[in-house]
mmCIF file of C-alpha atoms in Angstrom:
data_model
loop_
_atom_site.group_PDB
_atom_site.id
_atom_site.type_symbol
_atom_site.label_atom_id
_atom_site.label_comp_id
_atom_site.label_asym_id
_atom_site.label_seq_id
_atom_site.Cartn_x
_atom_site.Cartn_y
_atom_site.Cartn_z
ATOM 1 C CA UNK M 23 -18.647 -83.843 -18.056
ATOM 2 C CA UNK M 24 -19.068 -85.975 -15.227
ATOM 3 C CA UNK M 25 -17.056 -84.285 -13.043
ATOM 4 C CA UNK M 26 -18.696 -81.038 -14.088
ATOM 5 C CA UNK M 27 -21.797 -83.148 -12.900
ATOM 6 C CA UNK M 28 -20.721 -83.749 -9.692
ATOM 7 C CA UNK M 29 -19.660 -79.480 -9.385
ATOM 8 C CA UNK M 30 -22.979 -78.810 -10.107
ATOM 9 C CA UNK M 31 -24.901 -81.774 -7.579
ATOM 10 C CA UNK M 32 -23.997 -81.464 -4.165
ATOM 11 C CA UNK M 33 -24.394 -84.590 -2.458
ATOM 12 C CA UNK M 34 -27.539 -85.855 -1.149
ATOM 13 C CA UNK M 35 -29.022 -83.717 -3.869
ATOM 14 C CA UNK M 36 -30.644 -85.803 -6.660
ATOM 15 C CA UNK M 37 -32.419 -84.056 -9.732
ATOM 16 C CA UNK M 38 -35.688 -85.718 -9.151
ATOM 17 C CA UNK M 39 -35.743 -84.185 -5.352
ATOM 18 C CA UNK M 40 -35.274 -80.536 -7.319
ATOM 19 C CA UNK M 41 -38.981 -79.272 -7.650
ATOM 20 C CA UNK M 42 -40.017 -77.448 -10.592
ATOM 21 C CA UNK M 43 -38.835 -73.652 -11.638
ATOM 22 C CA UNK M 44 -35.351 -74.523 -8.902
ATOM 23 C CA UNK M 45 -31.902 -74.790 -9.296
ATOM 24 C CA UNK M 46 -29.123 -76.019 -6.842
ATOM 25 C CA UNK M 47 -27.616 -73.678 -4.945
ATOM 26 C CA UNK M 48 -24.110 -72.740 -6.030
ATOM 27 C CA UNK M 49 -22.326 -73.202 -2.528
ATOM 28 C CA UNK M 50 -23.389 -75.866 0.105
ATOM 29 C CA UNK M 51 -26.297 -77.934 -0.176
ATOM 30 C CA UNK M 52 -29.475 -78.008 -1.308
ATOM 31 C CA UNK M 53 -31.527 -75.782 -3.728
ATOM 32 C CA UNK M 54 -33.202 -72.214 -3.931
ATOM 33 C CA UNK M 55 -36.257 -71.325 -6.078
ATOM 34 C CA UNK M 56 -35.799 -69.309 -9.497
ATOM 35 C CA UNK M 57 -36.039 -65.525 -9.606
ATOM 36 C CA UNK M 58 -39.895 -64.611 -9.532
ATOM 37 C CA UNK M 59 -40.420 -67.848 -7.271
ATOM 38 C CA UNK M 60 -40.057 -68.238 -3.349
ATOM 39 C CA UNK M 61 -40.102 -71.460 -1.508
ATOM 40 C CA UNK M 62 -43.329 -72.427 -0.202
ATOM 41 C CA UNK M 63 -42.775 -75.903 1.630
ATOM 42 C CA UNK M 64 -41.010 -78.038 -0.689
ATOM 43 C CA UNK M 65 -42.281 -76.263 -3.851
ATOM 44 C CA UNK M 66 -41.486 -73.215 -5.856
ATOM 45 C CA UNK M 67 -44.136 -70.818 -6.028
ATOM 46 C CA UNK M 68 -44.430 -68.321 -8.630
ATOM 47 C CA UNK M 69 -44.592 -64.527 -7.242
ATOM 48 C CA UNK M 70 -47.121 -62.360 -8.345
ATOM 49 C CA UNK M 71 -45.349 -59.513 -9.850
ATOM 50 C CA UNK M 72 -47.128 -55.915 -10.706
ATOM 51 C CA UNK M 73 -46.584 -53.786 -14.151
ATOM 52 C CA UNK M 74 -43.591 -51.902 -14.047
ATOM 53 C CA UNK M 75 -41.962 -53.938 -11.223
ATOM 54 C CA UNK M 76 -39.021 -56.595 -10.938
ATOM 55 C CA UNK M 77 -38.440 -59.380 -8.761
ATOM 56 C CA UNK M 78 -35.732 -59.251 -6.063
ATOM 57 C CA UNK M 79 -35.505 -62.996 -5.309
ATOM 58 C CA UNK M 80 -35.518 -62.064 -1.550
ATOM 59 C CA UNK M 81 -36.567 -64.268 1.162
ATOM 60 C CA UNK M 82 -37.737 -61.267 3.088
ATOM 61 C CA UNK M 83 -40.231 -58.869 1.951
ATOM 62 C CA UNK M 84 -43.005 -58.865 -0.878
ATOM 63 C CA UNK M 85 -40.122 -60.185 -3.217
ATOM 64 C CA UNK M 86 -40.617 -57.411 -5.779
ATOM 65 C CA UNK M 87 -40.020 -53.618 -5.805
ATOM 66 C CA UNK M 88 -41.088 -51.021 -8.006
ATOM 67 C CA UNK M 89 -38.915 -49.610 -11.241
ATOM 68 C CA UNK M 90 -36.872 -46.481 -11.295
ATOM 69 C CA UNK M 91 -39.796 -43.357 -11.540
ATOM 70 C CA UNK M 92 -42.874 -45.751 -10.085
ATOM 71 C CA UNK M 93 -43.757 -45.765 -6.285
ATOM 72 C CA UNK M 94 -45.201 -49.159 -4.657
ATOM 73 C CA UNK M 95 -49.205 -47.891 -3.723
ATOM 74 C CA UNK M 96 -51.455 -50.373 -2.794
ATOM 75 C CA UNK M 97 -49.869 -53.386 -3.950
ATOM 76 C CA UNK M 98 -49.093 -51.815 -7.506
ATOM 77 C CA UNK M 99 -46.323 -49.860 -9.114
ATOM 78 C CA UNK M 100 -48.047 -46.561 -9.871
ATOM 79 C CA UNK M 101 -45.958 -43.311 -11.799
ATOM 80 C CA UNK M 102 -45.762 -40.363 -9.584
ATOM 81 C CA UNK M 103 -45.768 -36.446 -11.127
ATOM 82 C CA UNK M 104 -42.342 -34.325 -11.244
ATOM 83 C CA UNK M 105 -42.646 -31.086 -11.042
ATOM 84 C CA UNK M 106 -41.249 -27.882 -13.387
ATOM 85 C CA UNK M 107 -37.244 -27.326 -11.756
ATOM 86 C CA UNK M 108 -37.346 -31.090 -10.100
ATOM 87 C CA UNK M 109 -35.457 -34.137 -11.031
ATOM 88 C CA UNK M 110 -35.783 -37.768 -10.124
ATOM 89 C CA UNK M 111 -33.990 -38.969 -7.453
ATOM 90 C CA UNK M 112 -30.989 -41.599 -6.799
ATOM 91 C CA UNK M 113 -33.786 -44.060 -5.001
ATOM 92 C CA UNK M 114 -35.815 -43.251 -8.182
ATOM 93 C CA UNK M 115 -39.226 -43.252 -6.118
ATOM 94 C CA UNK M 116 -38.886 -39.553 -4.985
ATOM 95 C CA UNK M 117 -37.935 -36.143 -6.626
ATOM 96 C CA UNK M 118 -36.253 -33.418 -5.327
ATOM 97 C CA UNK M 119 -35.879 -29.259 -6.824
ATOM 98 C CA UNK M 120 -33.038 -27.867 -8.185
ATOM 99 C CA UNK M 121 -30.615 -25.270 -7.233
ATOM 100 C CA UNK M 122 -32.650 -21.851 -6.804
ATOM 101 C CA UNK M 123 -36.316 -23.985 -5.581
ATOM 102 C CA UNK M 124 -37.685 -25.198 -2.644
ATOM 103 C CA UNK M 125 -40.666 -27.820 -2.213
ATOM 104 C CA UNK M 126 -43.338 -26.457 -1.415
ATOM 105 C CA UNK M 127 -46.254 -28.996 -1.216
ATOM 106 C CA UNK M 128 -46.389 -30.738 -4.641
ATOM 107 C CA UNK M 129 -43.988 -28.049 -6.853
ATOM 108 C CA UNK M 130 -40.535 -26.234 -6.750
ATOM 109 C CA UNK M 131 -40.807 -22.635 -6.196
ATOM 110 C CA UNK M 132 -38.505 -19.926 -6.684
ATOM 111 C CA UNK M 133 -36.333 -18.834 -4.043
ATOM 112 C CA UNK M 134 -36.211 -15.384 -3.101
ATOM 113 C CA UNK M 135 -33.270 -14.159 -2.757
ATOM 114 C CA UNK M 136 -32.801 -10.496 -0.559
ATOM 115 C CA UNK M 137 -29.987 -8.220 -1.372
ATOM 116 C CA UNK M 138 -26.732 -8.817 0.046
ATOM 117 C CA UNK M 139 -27.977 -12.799 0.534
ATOM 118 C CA UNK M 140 -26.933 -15.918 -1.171
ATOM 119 C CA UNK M 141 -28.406 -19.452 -2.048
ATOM 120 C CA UNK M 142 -27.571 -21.533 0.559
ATOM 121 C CA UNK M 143 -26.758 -25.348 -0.120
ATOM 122 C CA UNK M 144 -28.448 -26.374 3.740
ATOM 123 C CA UNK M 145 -31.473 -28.432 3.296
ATOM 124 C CA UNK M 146 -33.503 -26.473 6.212
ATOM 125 C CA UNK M 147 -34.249 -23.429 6.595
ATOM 126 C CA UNK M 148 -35.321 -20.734 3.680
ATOM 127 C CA UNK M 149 -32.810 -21.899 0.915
ATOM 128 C CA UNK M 150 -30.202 -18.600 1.674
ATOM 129 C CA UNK M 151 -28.023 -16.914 3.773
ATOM 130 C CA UNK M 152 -26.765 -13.645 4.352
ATOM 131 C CA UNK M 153 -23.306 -12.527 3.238
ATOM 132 C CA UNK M 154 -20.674 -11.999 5.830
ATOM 133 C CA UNK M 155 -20.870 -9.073 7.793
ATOM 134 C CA UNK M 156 -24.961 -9.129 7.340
ATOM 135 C CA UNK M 157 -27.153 -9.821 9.894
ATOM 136 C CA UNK M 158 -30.342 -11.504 8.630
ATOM 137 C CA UNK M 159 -33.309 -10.053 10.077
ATOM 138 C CA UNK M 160 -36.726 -11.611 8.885
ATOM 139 C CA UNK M 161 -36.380 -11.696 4.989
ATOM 140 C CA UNK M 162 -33.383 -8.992 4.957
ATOM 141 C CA UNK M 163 -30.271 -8.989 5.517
ATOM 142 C CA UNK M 164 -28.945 -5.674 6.660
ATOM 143 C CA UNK M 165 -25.800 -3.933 7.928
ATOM 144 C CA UNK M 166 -26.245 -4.177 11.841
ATOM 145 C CA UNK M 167 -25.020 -1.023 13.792
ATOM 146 C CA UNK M 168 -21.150 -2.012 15.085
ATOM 147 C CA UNK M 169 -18.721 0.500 17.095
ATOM 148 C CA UNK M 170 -16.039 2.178 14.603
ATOM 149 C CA UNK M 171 -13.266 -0.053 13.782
ATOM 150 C CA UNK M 172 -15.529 -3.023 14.375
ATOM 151 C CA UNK M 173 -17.249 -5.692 12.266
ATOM 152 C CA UNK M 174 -20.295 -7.758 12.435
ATOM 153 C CA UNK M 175 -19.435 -11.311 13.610
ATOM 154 C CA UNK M 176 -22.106 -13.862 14.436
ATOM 155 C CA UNK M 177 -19.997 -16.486 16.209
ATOM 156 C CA UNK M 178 -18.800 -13.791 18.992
ATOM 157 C CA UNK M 179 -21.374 -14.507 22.081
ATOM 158 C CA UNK M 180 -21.244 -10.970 23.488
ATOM 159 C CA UNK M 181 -21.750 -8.066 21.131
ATOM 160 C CA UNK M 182 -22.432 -9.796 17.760
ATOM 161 C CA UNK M 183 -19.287 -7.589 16.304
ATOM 162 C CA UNK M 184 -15.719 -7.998 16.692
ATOM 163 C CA UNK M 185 -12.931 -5.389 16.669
ATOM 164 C CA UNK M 186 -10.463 -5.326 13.325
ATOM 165 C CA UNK M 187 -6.775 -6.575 13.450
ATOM 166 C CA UNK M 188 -4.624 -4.105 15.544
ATOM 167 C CA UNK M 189 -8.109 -3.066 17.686
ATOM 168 C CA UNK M 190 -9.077 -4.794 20.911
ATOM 169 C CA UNK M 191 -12.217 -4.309 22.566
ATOM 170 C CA UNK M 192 -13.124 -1.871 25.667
ATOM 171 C CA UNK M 193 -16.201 -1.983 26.747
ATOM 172 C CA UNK M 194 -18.481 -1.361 23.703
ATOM 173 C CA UNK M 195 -15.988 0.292 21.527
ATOM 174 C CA UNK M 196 -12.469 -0.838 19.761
ATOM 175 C CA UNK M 197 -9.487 0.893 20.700
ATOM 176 C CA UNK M 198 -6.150 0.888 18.970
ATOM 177 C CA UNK M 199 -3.776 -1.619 20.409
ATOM 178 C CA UNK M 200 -0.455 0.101 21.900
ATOM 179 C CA UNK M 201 2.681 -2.164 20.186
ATOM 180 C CA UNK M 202 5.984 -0.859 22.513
ATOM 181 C CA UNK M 203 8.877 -1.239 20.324
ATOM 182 C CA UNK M 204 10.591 -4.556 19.960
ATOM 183 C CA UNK M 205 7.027 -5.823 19.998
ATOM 184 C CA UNK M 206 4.637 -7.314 17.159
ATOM 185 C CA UNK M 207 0.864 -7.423 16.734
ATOM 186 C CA UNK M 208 -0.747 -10.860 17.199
ATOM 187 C CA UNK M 209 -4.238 -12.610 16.757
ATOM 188 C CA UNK M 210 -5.498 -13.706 20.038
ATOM 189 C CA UNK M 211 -8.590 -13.135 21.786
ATOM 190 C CA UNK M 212 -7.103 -12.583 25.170
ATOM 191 C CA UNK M 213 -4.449 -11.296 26.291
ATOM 192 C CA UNK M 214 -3.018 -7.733 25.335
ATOM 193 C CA UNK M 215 -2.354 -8.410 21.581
ATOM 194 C CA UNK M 216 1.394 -7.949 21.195
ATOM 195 C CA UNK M 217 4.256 -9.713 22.292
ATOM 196 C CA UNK M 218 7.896 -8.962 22.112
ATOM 197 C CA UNK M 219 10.095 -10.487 19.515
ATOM 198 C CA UNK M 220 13.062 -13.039 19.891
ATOM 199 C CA UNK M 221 15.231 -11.934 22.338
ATOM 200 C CA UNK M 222 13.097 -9.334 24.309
ATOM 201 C CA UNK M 223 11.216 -9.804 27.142
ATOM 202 C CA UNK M 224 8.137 -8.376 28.496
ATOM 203 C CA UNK M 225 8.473 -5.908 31.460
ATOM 204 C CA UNK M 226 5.020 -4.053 31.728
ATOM 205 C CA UNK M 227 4.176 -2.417 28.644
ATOM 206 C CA UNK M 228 7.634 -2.685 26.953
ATOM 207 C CA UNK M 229 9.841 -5.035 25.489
ATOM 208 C CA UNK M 230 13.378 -4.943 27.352
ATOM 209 C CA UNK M 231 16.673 -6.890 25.735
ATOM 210 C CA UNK M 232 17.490 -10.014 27.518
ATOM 211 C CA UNK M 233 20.719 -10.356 28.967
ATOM 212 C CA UNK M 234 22.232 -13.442 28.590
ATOM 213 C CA UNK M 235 24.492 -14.759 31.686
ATOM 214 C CA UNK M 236 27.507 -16.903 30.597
ATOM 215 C CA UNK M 237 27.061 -20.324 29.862
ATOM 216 C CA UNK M 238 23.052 -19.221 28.501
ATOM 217 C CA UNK M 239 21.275 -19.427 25.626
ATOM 218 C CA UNK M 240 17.847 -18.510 24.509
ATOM 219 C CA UNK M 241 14.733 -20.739 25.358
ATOM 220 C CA UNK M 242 12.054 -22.325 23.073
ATOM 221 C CA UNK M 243 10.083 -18.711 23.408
ATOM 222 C CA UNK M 244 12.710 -16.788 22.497
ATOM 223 C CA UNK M 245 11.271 -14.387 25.209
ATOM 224 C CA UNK M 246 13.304 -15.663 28.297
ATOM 225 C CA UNK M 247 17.067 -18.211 28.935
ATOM 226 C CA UNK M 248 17.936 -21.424 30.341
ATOM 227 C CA UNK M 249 21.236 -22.986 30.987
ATOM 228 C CA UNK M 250 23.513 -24.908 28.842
ATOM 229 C CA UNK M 251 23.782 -28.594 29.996
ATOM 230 C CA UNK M 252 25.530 -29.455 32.281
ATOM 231 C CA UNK M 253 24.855 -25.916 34.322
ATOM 232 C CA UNK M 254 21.755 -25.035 36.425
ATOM 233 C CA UNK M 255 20.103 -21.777 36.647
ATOM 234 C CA UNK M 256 20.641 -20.085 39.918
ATOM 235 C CA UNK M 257 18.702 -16.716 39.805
ATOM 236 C CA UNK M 258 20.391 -14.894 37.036
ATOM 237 C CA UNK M 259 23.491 -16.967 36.604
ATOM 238 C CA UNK M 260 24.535 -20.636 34.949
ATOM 239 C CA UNK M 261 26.743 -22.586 37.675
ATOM 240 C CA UNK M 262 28.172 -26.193 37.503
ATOM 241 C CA UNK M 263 26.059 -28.459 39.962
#
């Protein structure tokens, strides 16, 4: 017990220097008011505390804060209406709509889908998108005008539309991309869109077979050769250096 008494009393800190509704502190020295008191020179005064409010036993602030569905208004804790399709949220002062509403000034109203649209999950803007391939136009979303083989595609800065796979665009239409044999289609947005497979090389607008010098093998493309170590290349041969 006694040493339990000397856990509990820091020294220097005698029970008749402890003013009323205080407690030592816990670590270090001293003591700290009670909850629902702050320190006010070397007393402990007691915090006025509205209805439906708690005290926070903060040094900072009014040392109180409102319960969960009450909002601090003049001094008091005062309940606040929720709207049809709202909820109460995490902070428990505000409310926010559901999936499907949007505030609008003091309720949750419907929103409005258009046809070939969906609800969007954004906070900004009119609660919903169009689908892919729709261009939203006011309150519509409608099938913009795109050259034949083409699609609509917002992120593409100069027509709006892109050309399908195995198209490439001319101008302001989509022409079919010429593969040459030996060569593949690829997905690129330069270039010609083709390239020759492993072990063909590009001469033009065909793929041509590699011919492999002694002493050669294939490089990391698969589209050209390099020496074996130790030779060097010397134009189209592999000699020792």
């Amino acid at each position: 017990m006694l040493a339990a008494a000397v856990y509990l009393v820091p020294t220097g800190v005698h029970a008749q220097s402890i003013p009323k509704n205080a407690h030592v502190e816990r670590y270090g020295s001293g003591w700290g008011c009670d909850l629902g008191f702050r320190k006010t020179g070397e007393l402990c005064v007691a915090i006025t505390i509205p209805v439906n409010a708690y005290a926070t036993n903060r040094a900072y602030g009014a040392g109180w804060e409102c319960k969960r569905g009450f909002r601090e208004e003049m001094g008091a804790c005062t309940t606040f209406p929720i709207p049809q399709h709202a909820y109460l949220t995490a902070a428990g002062d505000q409310w926010g709509c559901v999936r499907g509403y949007m505030k609008v000034a003091n309720a949750c109203k419907t929103i409005v889908v258009p046809e070939n649209g969906h609800l969007s999950d954004k906070r900004y803007g009119k609660g919903w998108e169009c689908d892919p391939r729709f261009l939203k136009v006011g309150n519509a979303c409608i099938s913009p005008s795109v050259p034949e083989n083409a699609y609509f595609d917002p992120s593409s800065f100069d027509n709006n539309w892109s050309c399908e796979r195995g198209y490439q665009t001319t101008g302001t239409s989509c022409t079919a991309i010429a593969i040459p044999e030996n060569g593949y289609l690829v997905t690129s947005s330069y270039g010609q869109g083709w390239k020759c497979l492993r072990g063909y090389q590009q001469r033009g607008s065909a793929c041509v077979a590699l011919e492999l010098p002694e002493n050669s093998h294939l490089d990391y493309s698969g589209n050209n050769w390099e020496c074996d170590k130790p030779y060097r290349r010397e134009y189209a041969r592999c000699e020792l250096p």
